[in-house]
Amino acid sequence: MSAFFFQRINDHIQYLRRLEQTLKDQGDFRGCDFHSCKLGQWIDTEGPSQIPEGADKAKLVFEMNTVHEHFHQTGERALAAKEANDPAAVRQAVTDMLKDSNILVAKLMELDRLCKI
């Protein structure tokens, strides 16, 4: 795996950990929208141009962006449920975030195989 994609996966995992710590009352991380994190900035800027021509760029970028946006929205939902003192909704949101996280990591690994960064 290239250092670039390894770093994006690490950034993503750190974001998830910080959010989970806040949900456990061990931090005050508030998250950000899906355009503001490092992965979102890459997707919105040079990311698509770094996907080789043989790949289905539009599909890969759309899938990555859709899951990434949902991941951030679910994080916001988890924080709102925490503030509303709704543990069941927090658990559901965390479950959804973990599903999205697995998909994002798989997509990053797929992009790593396709890209030459």
CSV table of C-alpha atoms in Angstrom, one decimal:
chain,number,residue,atom,x,y,z
A,1,MET,CA,0.0,0.0,0.0
A,2,SER,CA,1.3,3.5,-0.9
A,3,ALA,CA,2.1,5.9,1.9
A,4,PHE,CA,-0.6,8.2,0.6
A,5,PHE,CA,-3.5,5.8,0.9
A,6,PHE,CA,-2.1,4.4,4.2
A,7,GLN,CA,-2.2,8.0,5.5
A,8,ARG,CA,-5.8,8.5,4.3
A,9,ILE,CA,-6.9,5.3,6.0
A,10,ASN,CA,-5.1,6.3,9.2
A,11,ASP,CA,-6.8,9.8,9.0
A,12,HIS,CA,-10.2,8.1,8.6
A,13,ILE,CA,-9.6,5.7,11.6
A,14,GLN,CA,-8.4,8.6,13.8
A,15,TYR,CA,-11.5,10.6,12.9
A,16,LEU,CA,-13.7,7.6,13.9
A,17,ARG,CA,-11.8,7.0,17.1
A,18,ARG,CA,-12.1,10.7,18.1
A,19,LEU,CA,-15.8,10.6,17.5
A,20,GLU,CA,-16.2,7.4,19.4
A,21,GLN,CA,-14.3,8.9,22.4
A,22,THR,CA,-16.7,11.8,22.4
A,23,LEU,CA,-19.6,9.4,22.4
A,24,LYS,CA,-18.1,7.7,25.5
A,25,ASP,CA,-17.7,11.1,27.3
A,26,GLN,CA,-13.9,10.9,26.8
A,27,GLY,CA,-13.5,13.8,24.4
A,28,ASP,CA,-15.2,16.8,22.9
A,29,PHE,CA,-14.6,16.2,19.2
A,30,ARG,CA,-17.5,17.6,17.1
A,31,GLY,CA,-16.5,16.2,13.7
A,32,CYS,CA,-16.7,18.1,10.4
A,33,ASP,CA,-18.6,17.9,7.1
A,34,PHE,CA,-17.4,15.5,4.5
A,35,HIS,CA,-15.7,18.2,2.4
A,36,SER,CA,-13.5,19.5,5.3
A,37,CYS,CA,-11.6,16.4,6.3
A,38,LYS,CA,-8.4,15.3,4.5
A,39,LEU,CA,-10.2,12.6,2.5
A,40,GLY,CA,-13.0,14.9,1.5
A,41,GLN,CA,-10.5,17.6,0.4
A,42,TRP,CA,-8.7,15.0,-1.7
A,43,ILE,CA,-11.9,13.7,-3.3
A,44,ASP,CA,-13.0,17.3,-4.1
A,45,THR,CA,-9.7,18.3,-5.6
A,46,GLU,CA,-6.9,16.2,-7.1
A,47,GLY,CA,-8.4,12.7,-6.3
A,48,PRO,CA,-10.4,12.1,-9.5
A,49,SER,CA,-7.4,13.2,-11.7
A,50,GLN,CA,-5.2,10.6,-10.0
A,51,ILE,CA,-7.4,7.7,-10.9
A,52,PRO,CA,-6.0,6.1,-14.1
A,53,GLU,CA,-7.9,6.2,-17.4
A,54,GLY,CA,-8.6,2.5,-17.5
A,55,ALA,CA,-10.7,2.7,-14.3
A,56,ASP,CA,-14.3,3.8,-14.2
A,57,LYS,CA,-13.5,7.1,-12.6
A,58,ALA,CA,-17.1,8.4,-12.4
A,59,LYS,CA,-18.3,5.3,-10.6
A,60,LEU,CA,-15.4,5.1,-8.2
A,61,VAL,CA,-15.6,8.8,-7.3
A,62,PHE,CA,-19.4,8.7,-6.9
A,63,GLU,CA,-19.3,5.6,-4.7
A,64,MET,CA,-16.5,7.0,-2.5
A,65,ASN,CA,-18.1,10.4,-2.2
A,66,THR,CA,-21.6,8.9,-1.4
A,67,VAL,CA,-20.3,6.6,1.4
A,68,HIS,CA,-18.0,9.3,2.7
A,69,GLU,CA,-20.8,11.8,2.9
A,70,HIS,CA,-23.1,9.2,4.7
A,71,PHE,CA,-20.3,8.4,7.1
A,72,HIS,CA,-20.0,12.1,8.2
A,73,GLN,CA,-23.8,12.5,8.3
A,74,THR,CA,-24.1,9.4,10.5
A,75,GLY,CA,-21.4,10.8,12.8
A,76,GLU,CA,-23.5,13.9,13.2
A,77,ARG,CA,-26.5,11.8,13.9
A,78,ALA,CA,-24.6,9.9,16.6
A,79,LEU,CA,-23.5,13.1,18.3
A,80,ALA,CA,-27.1,14.5,18.2
A,81,ALA,CA,-28.4,11.2,19.7
A,82,LYS,CA,-25.8,11.5,22.4
A,83,GLU,CA,-26.9,15.0,23.2
A,84,ALA,CA,-30.6,13.8,23.2
A,85,ASN,CA,-29.6,11.1,25.6
A,86,ASP,CA,-30.8,8.3,23.2
A,87,PRO,CA,-28.4,5.4,23.7
A,88,ALA,CA,-30.2,3.2,21.2
A,89,ALA,CA,-29.9,5.8,18.5
A,90,VAL,CA,-26.2,6.3,19.3
A,91,ARG,CA,-25.6,2.5,19.0
A,92,GLN,CA,-27.4,2.4,15.7
A,93,ALA,CA,-25.5,5.4,14.3
A,94,VAL,CA,-22.2,3.9,15.4
A,95,THR,CA,-23.1,0.6,13.7
A,96,ASP,CA,-23.9,2.5,10.5
A,97,MET,CA,-20.6,4.4,10.8
A,98,LEU,CA,-18.7,1.2,11.2
A,99,LYS,CA,-20.3,-0.2,8.1
A,100,ASP,CA,-19.5,2.9,6.1
A,101,SER,CA,-16.0,2.8,7.5
A,102,ASN,CA,-15.4,-0.7,6.2
A,103,ILE,CA,-16.7,0.3,2.8
A,104,LEU,CA,-14.5,3.4,2.8
A,105,VAL,CA,-11.3,1.4,3.7
A,106,ALA,CA,-12.1,-1.1,1.0
A,107,LYS,CA,-12.6,1.7,-1.6
A,108,LEU,CA,-9.3,3.3,-0.5
A,109,MET,CA,-7.5,0.0,-0.9
A,110,GLU,CA,-9.1,-0.4,-4.4
A,111,LEU,CA,-8.0,3.0,-5.3
A,112,ASP,CA,-4.5,2.3,-4.1
A,113,ARG,CA,-4.3,-0.7,-6.5
A,114,LEU,CA,-5.4,1.6,-9.3
A,115,CYS,CA,-3.5,4.8,-8.6
A,116,LYS,CA,0.2,5.7,-8.9
A,117,ILE,CA,0.7,8.3,-6.2
